[in-house]
Structures are given as C-alpha cells and as structure tokens.
Short mmCIF file of C-alpha atoms and ligand atoms in Angstrom, two decimals:
data_model
loop_
_atom_site.label_atom_id
_atom_site.label_comp_id
_atom_site.label_asym_id
_atom_site.label_seq_id
_atom_site.Cartn_x
_atom_site.Cartn_y
_atom_site.Cartn_z
CA UNK C 168 1.55 -9.78 -18.29
CA UNK C 169 -2.19 -9.31 -18.64
CA UNK C 170 -4.42 -11.66 -16.66
CA UNK C 171 -8.08 -11.23 -17.52
CA UNK C 172 -10.03 -10.77 -14.32
CA UNK C 173 -13.79 -10.86 -14.28
CA UNK C 174 -15.67 -8.81 -11.72
CA UNK C 175 -17.92 -10.57 -9.25
CA UNK C 176 -18.68 -7.55 -7.07
CA UNK C 177 -16.58 -8.80 -4.18
CA UNK C 178 -16.62 -5.29 -2.67
CA UNK C 179 -20.21 -4.39 -3.49
CA UNK C 180 -21.50 -1.66 -1.17
CA UNK C 181 -18.05 -0.96 0.31
CA UNK C 182 -16.16 2.32 0.43
CA UNK C 183 -12.37 2.45 0.30
CA UNK C 184 -9.72 5.08 1.01
CA UNK C 185 -6.31 4.41 -0.56
CA UNK C 186 -3.07 6.31 0.15
CA UNK C 187 -0.39 6.52 -2.53
CA UNK C 188 -3.05 5.59 -5.07
CA UNK C 189 -1.73 7.72 -7.95
CA UNK C 190 0.91 5.14 -8.84
CA UNK C 191 1.99 1.53 -8.70
CA UNK C 192 0.36 -0.90 -6.29
CA UNK C 193 -2.10 1.73 -4.98
CA UNK C 194 -3.23 2.59 -8.49
CA UNK C 195 -3.73 -1.06 -9.47
CA UNK C 196 -5.70 -1.60 -6.24
CA UNK C 197 -7.92 1.42 -6.94
CA UNK C 198 -8.93 -0.08 -10.28
CA UNK C 199 -9.40 -3.55 -8.82
CA UNK C 200 -11.52 -2.27 -5.92
CA UNK C 201 -13.67 -0.18 -8.29
CA UNK C 202 -14.16 -3.12 -10.67
CA UNK C 203 -15.36 -5.18 -7.70
CA UNK C 204 -18.02 -2.63 -6.74
CA UNK C 205 -16.35 -0.33 -4.18
CA UNK C 206 -16.54 3.45 -4.09
CA UNK C 207 -13.03 4.85 -4.18
CA UNK C 208 -11.36 7.74 -2.34
CA UNK C 209 -8.04 8.18 -4.16
CA UNK C 210 -5.37 10.03 -2.16
CA UNK C 211 -1.75 10.95 -2.84
CA UNK C 212 0.65 13.89 -2.69
CA UNK C 213 0.87 13.62 -6.50
CA UNK C 214 -2.29 15.65 -7.13
CA UNK C 215 -2.16 15.80 -10.94
CA UNK C 216 -1.74 12.04 -11.33
CA UNK C 217 -4.36 11.39 -8.64
CA UNK C 218 -6.89 13.61 -10.39
CA UNK C 219 -6.16 11.92 -13.73
CA UNK C 220 -6.83 8.54 -12.15
CA UNK C 221 -10.13 9.73 -10.70
CA UNK C 222 -11.16 11.17 -14.08
CA UNK C 223 -10.40 7.79 -15.70
CA UNK C 224 -12.33 5.93 -13.00
CA UNK C 225 -15.30 8.30 -13.40
CA UNK C 226 -15.15 7.91 -17.21
CA UNK C 227 -15.54 4.17 -16.68
CA UNK C 228 -18.65 4.74 -14.57
CA UNK C 229 -17.05 4.27 -11.14
CA UNK C 230 -17.80 6.48 -8.13
CA UNK C 231 -14.46 8.06 -7.08
CA UNK C 232 -12.98 11.33 -5.84
CA UNK C 233 -9.49 12.67 -5.19
CA UNK C 234 -8.16 13.98 -1.87
CA UNK C 235 -4.68 15.49 -1.68
CA UNK C 236 -3.13 13.74 1.30
CA UNK C 237 0.40 13.77 2.66
CA UNK C 238 0.50 10.71 4.90
CA UNK C 239 2.77 12.39 7.47
CA UNK C 240 0.07 14.97 8.20
CA UNK C 241 -2.51 13.86 10.82
CA UNK C 242 -4.93 16.67 9.91
CA UNK C 243 -4.96 15.57 6.25
CA UNK C 244 -5.88 12.06 7.33
CA UNK C 245 -8.78 13.39 9.39
CA UNK C 246 -9.89 15.41 6.37
CA UNK C 247 -9.70 12.45 3.99
CA UNK C 248 -11.68 10.17 6.31
CA UNK C 249 -14.27 12.91 7.01
CA UNK C 250 -14.70 13.56 3.28
CA UNK C 251 -15.19 9.83 2.60
CA UNK C 252 -17.73 9.41 5.40
CA UNK C 253 -19.43 12.70 4.45
CA UNK C 254 -20.01 11.45 0.90
CA UNK C 255 -20.84 7.81 1.47
CA UNK C 256 -21.76 7.48 5.17
CA UNK C 257 -18.90 5.17 6.21
CA UNK C 258 -15.37 3.99 5.55
CA UNK C 259 -15.03 0.20 5.14
CA UNK C 260 -11.53 -0.24 3.74
CA UNK C 261 -8.22 1.57 4.18
CA UNK C 262 -5.21 0.68 2.03
CA UNK C 263 -1.95 2.21 3.29
CA UNK C 264 0.14 2.03 0.11
CA UNK C 265 2.01 5.36 0.13
CA UNK C 266 5.71 4.78 0.61
CA UNK C 267 9.22 5.77 -0.39
CA UNK C 268 12.06 3.35 -1.11
CA UNK C 269 15.26 5.35 -1.22
CA UNK C 270 18.72 3.78 -1.21
CA UNK C 271 21.00 5.14 1.53
CA UNK C 272 24.29 3.39 2.40
CA UNK C 273 24.34 3.15 6.18
CA UNK C 274 27.65 4.97 6.64
CA UNK C 275 26.52 8.00 4.60
CA UNK C 276 22.87 8.26 5.63
CA UNK C 277 21.91 11.44 7.45
CA UNK C 278 19.50 11.46 10.35
CA UNK C 279 17.18 13.55 8.20
CA UNK C 280 17.11 10.86 5.46
CA UNK C 281 16.50 8.14 8.05
CA UNK C 282 13.68 10.13 9.61
CA UNK C 283 12.02 10.93 6.29
CA UNK C 284 11.80 7.22 5.42
CA UNK C 285 10.42 6.41 8.84
CA UNK C 286 7.96 9.32 8.64
CA UNK C 287 6.39 8.39 5.31
CA UNK C 288 6.45 4.59 5.65
CA UNK C 289 5.85 4.09 9.37
CA UNK C 290 4.34 7.30 10.80
CA UNK C 291 2.09 7.49 7.73
CA UNK C 292 0.80 3.96 8.33
CA UNK C 293 0.20 4.70 12.02
CA UNK C 294 -1.66 7.95 11.30
CA UNK C 295 -3.83 6.39 8.60
CA UNK C 296 -4.65 3.34 10.70
CA UNK C 297 -5.56 5.50 13.71
CA UNK C 298 -7.78 7.84 11.66
CA UNK C 299 -9.54 4.88 10.01
CA UNK C 300 -10.16 3.01 13.29
CA UNK C 301 -11.63 6.14 14.88
CA UNK C 302 -14.20 6.21 12.10
CA UNK C 303 -14.73 2.46 11.51
CA UNK C 304 -15.48 1.77 15.17
CA UNK C 305 -18.67 3.82 14.86
CA UNK C 306 -19.80 2.56 11.45
CA UNK C 307 -19.73 -1.22 11.74
CA UNK C 308 -16.06 -2.11 11.38
CA UNK C 309 -13.77 -2.56 8.42
CA UNK C 310 -10.53 -3.88 6.96
CA UNK C 311 -7.16 -2.13 6.95
CA UNK C 312 -4.37 -3.36 4.67
CA UNK C 313 -0.84 -2.10 5.28
CA UNK C 314 1.78 -2.52 2.58
CA UNK C 315 5.03 -3.62 4.18
CA UNK C 316 7.62 -5.49 2.06
CA UNK C 317 9.82 -8.58 2.05
CA UNK C 318 12.28 -5.96 3.33
CA UNK C 319 10.19 -5.90 6.51
CA UNK C 320 11.11 -9.56 7.03
CA UNK C 321 14.69 -9.92 5.80
CA UNK C 322 17.50 -7.39 5.45
CA UNK C 323 19.50 -6.13 2.49
CA UNK C 324 22.46 -3.75 2.14
CA UNK C 325 21.94 -0.02 1.52
CA UNK C 326 18.29 0.10 2.51
CA UNK C 327 18.48 -0.15 6.30
CA UNK C 328 16.04 2.75 6.83
CA UNK C 329 13.54 1.16 4.45
CA UNK C 330 13.93 -2.25 6.16
CA UNK C 331 13.47 -0.68 9.60
CA UNK C 332 10.35 1.20 8.50
CA UNK C 333 8.79 -1.86 6.86
CA UNK C 334 9.67 -4.11 9.80
CA UNK C 335 7.91 -1.49 11.90
CA UNK C 336 4.83 -1.69 9.68
CA UNK C 337 4.80 -5.48 10.08
CA UNK C 338 4.71 -5.46 13.88
CA UNK C 339 2.60 -2.31 14.17
CA UNK C 340 0.00 -4.15 12.10
CA UNK C 341 -0.06 -7.13 14.47
CA UNK C 342 -0.22 -4.99 17.61
CA UNK C 343 -2.96 -2.75 16.19
CA UNK C 344 -4.96 -5.81 15.06
CA UNK C 345 -4.76 -7.32 18.55
CA UNK C 346 -5.81 -4.04 20.13
CA UNK C 347 -8.87 -3.79 17.89
CA UNK C 348 -9.80 -7.39 18.70
CA UNK C 349 -9.32 -6.79 22.44
CA UNK C 350 -11.60 -3.76 22.22
CA UNK C 351 -14.25 -5.93 20.54
CA UNK C 352 -14.08 -3.89 17.34
CA UNK C 353 -14.91 -5.63 14.07
CA UNK C 354 -11.81 -4.15 12.46
CA UNK C 355 -9.21 -6.41 10.85
CA UNK C 356 -5.68 -5.28 10.05
CA UNK C 357 -3.19 -7.26 7.96
CA UNK C 358 0.12 -6.59 6.23
CA UNK C 359 1.22 -7.43 2.69
CA UNK C 360 4.88 -8.18 1.89
CA UNK C 361 5.69 -7.93 -1.80
CA UNK C 362 9.00 -8.89 -3.40
CA UNK C 363 10.20 -6.56 -6.16
CA UNK C 364 7.27 -5.38 -8.24
CA UNK C 365 7.58 -3.54 -11.57
CA UNK C 366 6.37 -0.14 -10.42
CA UNK C 367 7.89 3.35 -10.80
CA UNK C 368 9.48 2.95 -7.31
CA UNK C 369 11.59 0.02 -8.54
CA UNK C 370 12.06 0.97 -12.20
CA UNK C 371 13.44 4.42 -11.24
CA UNK C 372 16.47 2.63 -9.77
CA UNK C 373 17.57 1.49 -13.23
CA UNK C 374 17.41 4.91 -14.85
CA UNK C 375 20.83 6.28 -13.91
CA UNK C 376 23.06 3.23 -13.77
CA UNK C 377 25.53 2.14 -16.45
CA UNK C 378 24.59 -1.52 -16.90
CA UNK C 379 20.90 -1.54 -16.15
CA UNK C 380 20.38 -4.89 -17.94
CA UNK C 381 22.88 -6.63 -15.64
CA UNK C 382 21.32 -4.97 -12.58
CA UNK C 383 17.85 -6.10 -13.67
CA UNK C 384 19.10 -9.66 -14.23
CA UNK C 385 20.68 -9.68 -10.77
CA UNK C 386 17.44 -8.48 -9.18
CA UNK C 387 15.32 -10.92 -11.17
CA UNK C 388 17.41 -13.93 -10.12
CA UNK C 389 16.63 -13.16 -6.48
CA UNK C 390 13.07 -14.25 -7.27
CA UNK C 391 13.02 -18.06 -7.86
CA UNK C 392 9.97 -17.66 -10.10
CA UNK C 393 12.34 -15.91 -12.53
CA UNK C 394 10.76 -12.47 -12.93
CA UNK C 395 9.66 -9.43 -10.96
CA UNK C 396 6.05 -9.17 -9.83
CA UNK C 397 3.23 -7.19 -11.41
CA UNK C 398 1.20 -4.63 -9.49
CA UNK C 399 -2.05 -6.35 -10.51
CA UNK C 400 -0.85 -9.55 -8.81
CA UNK C 401 -0.37 -7.66 -5.53
CA UNK C 402 -3.75 -5.96 -5.99
CA UNK C 403 -5.41 -9.40 -6.14
CA UNK C 404 -4.04 -10.28 -2.70
CA UNK C 405 -5.00 -6.86 -1.33
CA UNK C 406 -8.52 -7.36 -2.70
CA UNK C 407 -8.85 -10.62 -0.76
CA UNK C 408 -7.77 -8.93 2.48
CA UNK C 409 -10.05 -5.93 1.86
CA UNK C 410 -13.08 -8.13 1.22
CA UNK C 411 -15.23 -10.09 3.66
CA UNK C 412 -13.73 -13.31 2.25
CA UNK C 413 -10.85 -12.80 4.69
CA UNK C 414 -13.11 -12.20 7.67
CA UNK C 415 -11.26 -14.73 9.91
CA UNK C 416 -7.91 -13.08 9.18
CA UNK C 417 -6.31 -10.39 11.31
CA UNK C 418 -2.80 -9.50 12.47
CA UNK C 419 -1.32 -11.69 9.74
CA UNK C 420 1.44 -11.14 7.21
CA UNK C 421 0.92 -12.09 3.58
CA UNK C 422 4.04 -12.63 1.47
CA UNK C 423 3.82 -12.26 -2.32
CA UNK C 424 7.38 -12.45 -3.56
CA UNK C 425 7.94 -15.08 -6.28
CA UNK C 426 9.83 -17.16 -3.72
CA UNK C 427 12.28 -14.39 -2.65
CA UNK C 428 12.08 -15.27 1.06
CA UNK C 429 11.64 -19.04 0.60
CA UNK C 430 15.38 -19.76 0.57
P1 NAD R 582 5.16 4.01 -6.37
O1 NAD R 582 6.32 4.93 -6.24
O2 NAD R 582 4.73 3.58 -7.74
O3 NAD R 582 3.88 4.64 -5.63
C1 NAD R 582 3.99 5.22 -4.37
C2 NAD R 582 3.00 6.37 -4.27
O4 NAD R 582 3.11 6.90 -2.94
C3 NAD R 582 3.28 7.52 -5.26
O5 NAD R 582 2.12 7.85 -5.97
C4 NAD R 582 3.74 8.66 -4.36
O6 NAD R 582 3.35 9.94 -4.85
C5 NAD R 582 3.02 8.31 -3.05
N1 NAD R 582 3.64 8.95 -1.91
C6 NAD R 582 4.96 9.07 -1.61
N2 NAD R 582 5.13 9.80 -0.49
C7 NAD R 582 3.88 10.15 -0.07
C8 NAD R 582 3.39 10.92 1.03
N3 NAD R 582 4.21 11.50 1.90
N4 NAD R 582 2.05 11.06 1.15
C9 NAD R 582 1.21 10.50 0.26
N5 NAD R 582 1.60 9.79 -0.81
C10 NAD R 582 2.94 9.63 -0.97
O7 NAD R 582 5.53 2.76 -5.47
P2 NAD R 582 4.86 1.31 -5.31
O8 NAD R 582 5.87 0.34 -5.76
O9 NAD R 582 3.49 1.26 -5.83
O10 NAD R 582 4.84 1.22 -3.71
C11 NAD R 582 3.62 1.15 -2.98
C12 NAD R 582 3.93 0.55 -1.63
O11 NAD R 582 4.41 -0.78 -1.81
C13 NAD R 582 5.02 1.29 -0.85
O12 NAD R 582 4.68 1.32 0.51
C14 NAD R 582 6.24 0.44 -1.10
O13 NAD R 582 7.20 0.60 -0.07
C15 NAD R 582 5.62 -0.93 -1.11
N6 NAD R 582 6.41 -1.97 -1.77
C16 NAD R 582 6.76 -1.85 -3.08
C17 NAD R 582 7.51 -2.84 -3.66
C18 NAD R 582 7.94 -2.77 -5.09
O14 NAD R 582 8.78 -3.58 -5.48
N7 NAD R 582 7.41 -1.88 -5.92
C19 NAD R 582 7.91 -3.95 -2.92
C20 NAD R 582 7.53 -4.05 -1.58
C21 NAD R 582 6.77 -3.04 -1.01
#
C-alpha cells in the first residue's frame, strides 16, 4: 500500500544514526528521515545492502554514509557515533532497529540460542543507547527510539526468548528515560511496539512451510484491522518520536499493531 507522503522538513538540521537500517523498518525509517531533512548514518551487519541503500540515498541528493556495525559490539558503537559526530558535529537521533526474531520452542531452545536473541535485541539496544547518550549529553540532547514489539507486551508460544528480549527493551527504555531526565539531560527515549509488519523478518517465516497461505491467514486474523502492517506506517510513528514534535514525550511505549493487543 503506497501512501503519498509530502516532506515538510520535520527533521531539518538533524543527524540520525540507525541500526539495522539495511532492511525493513530501519530502511523505511532511513528514507523517511532523509526525506524530512536529516543527515543519515546507515548501519547494519549486512554491509552490501547497507552500502546499496546509502548509494540510493546519495543518488537522490541526501547526505548519508554507511558504517558496518554489529550491535553486540560496544567498540563498533563508539566508532559509529564518533564517525557521525566527526562528520556533522553532533548526533541528534538514534534509532535502535536491529533485531532478530527467531522461533525456538521453549523445550528445545539451547542456552546459546536464548543468549544470542538477548544479545542482539537487548544488549544491542543497551549499548547503542549508552553510546548515544554519552555523545548527546555534550551536544544539546536528542531523541532515542527503541524498537520493541507487541511481543514485549504480550506473550506467544515458541518465541519466549524474543518476548523476553523485547519486554526487556520496553522497561530498559523507561528506566533509561527516567535516568536521563533525573540527570537533567535533554534526551528523550521511547519505545515502539509494532504488530506483524511485512518485512523480510516476518516473510522469511512463510518460505519453508507447506501451507503458507493458511499460515498467513491465521497471522492476519490476529490483527483486527485485517492485514499486516507496512514498514512505512511504522516509520511514520518513528519519525514523530525522532522529531521535536514529541518533545513532551519520554519513557513511553507506542503501540502500532492494527488492534493486535486491543482484545
Ligand atoms: P529485518 O530483518 O527486515 O531487518 C533487521 C535488520 O537488522 C537487518 O538488516 C539485519 O541485517 C540487521 N541485524 C540483525 N542482527 C544485527 C546485528 N547483530 N547488528 C546489526 N544489525 C543486525 O527486520 P524488521 O522487521 O525490519 O525488524 C526491525 C526491528 O523491528 C527488529 O528489532 C524487530 O524485532 C522489530 N519488530 C519487527 C516486527 C515485524 O513484524 N517485522 C514486529 C515487531 C518488532
């Protein structure tokens, strides 16, 4: 579904670092931020796709660069923030979008699989948030947006590690927001909780199952609106939280789920 969106430079003069920006929600947010006037630091472990995105952004006249960043690596985060500030003088916006959503039945899951999910989704969000705050506190503040999930609010079978990691992101966000406020820092931190969105993370699940149509119908009916979400719809909410329009908002959770959690 294409919704025409006209730019009104809602992020004019801002700089943004995005993790997991080579795909899905991160990618849609990179375009949306750029269209609204921000300079964009694209980061991901998927270097080829990240570089292709930056080339496309540059071709469209936007100021962007790529930084290969594994979110579990604290040194990489320091490097990405330093590169952003080195180029543009400050970091205003961090979007923590990198994540993995693997299905592991509880009784079969290894400790290694559990830890990997926690590392990417929760440790990665902590490390990015910490690196950004260390920089933002000296350059006039900023906005940090952490992508959690409806699975950080309600449970579901076979994804207990994912639910635990996203529930962790939800409360980490609130605690970090309160700490910034208590320190008198002009840094806001909020979490976004999407329902199922048509991105590679979700669509991959239907690749190797026998009746993918039935599985898709079952998933769709969990959303009272009657369809899955689009990454551009999530990017619109993220844009609001990244911009100064949300300046009275911190430590809050923003659900965008087609009604998934309403019943
Ligand atoms: P996606 O798979 O399309 O994109 C995720 C990106 O993260 C990929 O480019 C991948 O390379 C990157 N990534 C994975 N591990 C990384 C690491 N260690 N370091 C750096 N980058 C890494 O998925 P998406 O649907 O766009 O998901 C984005 C975020 O939204 C995730 O945090 C996901 O959990 C969350 N989310 C997605 C949905 C959904 O339905 N798609 C719903 C709720 C929440």
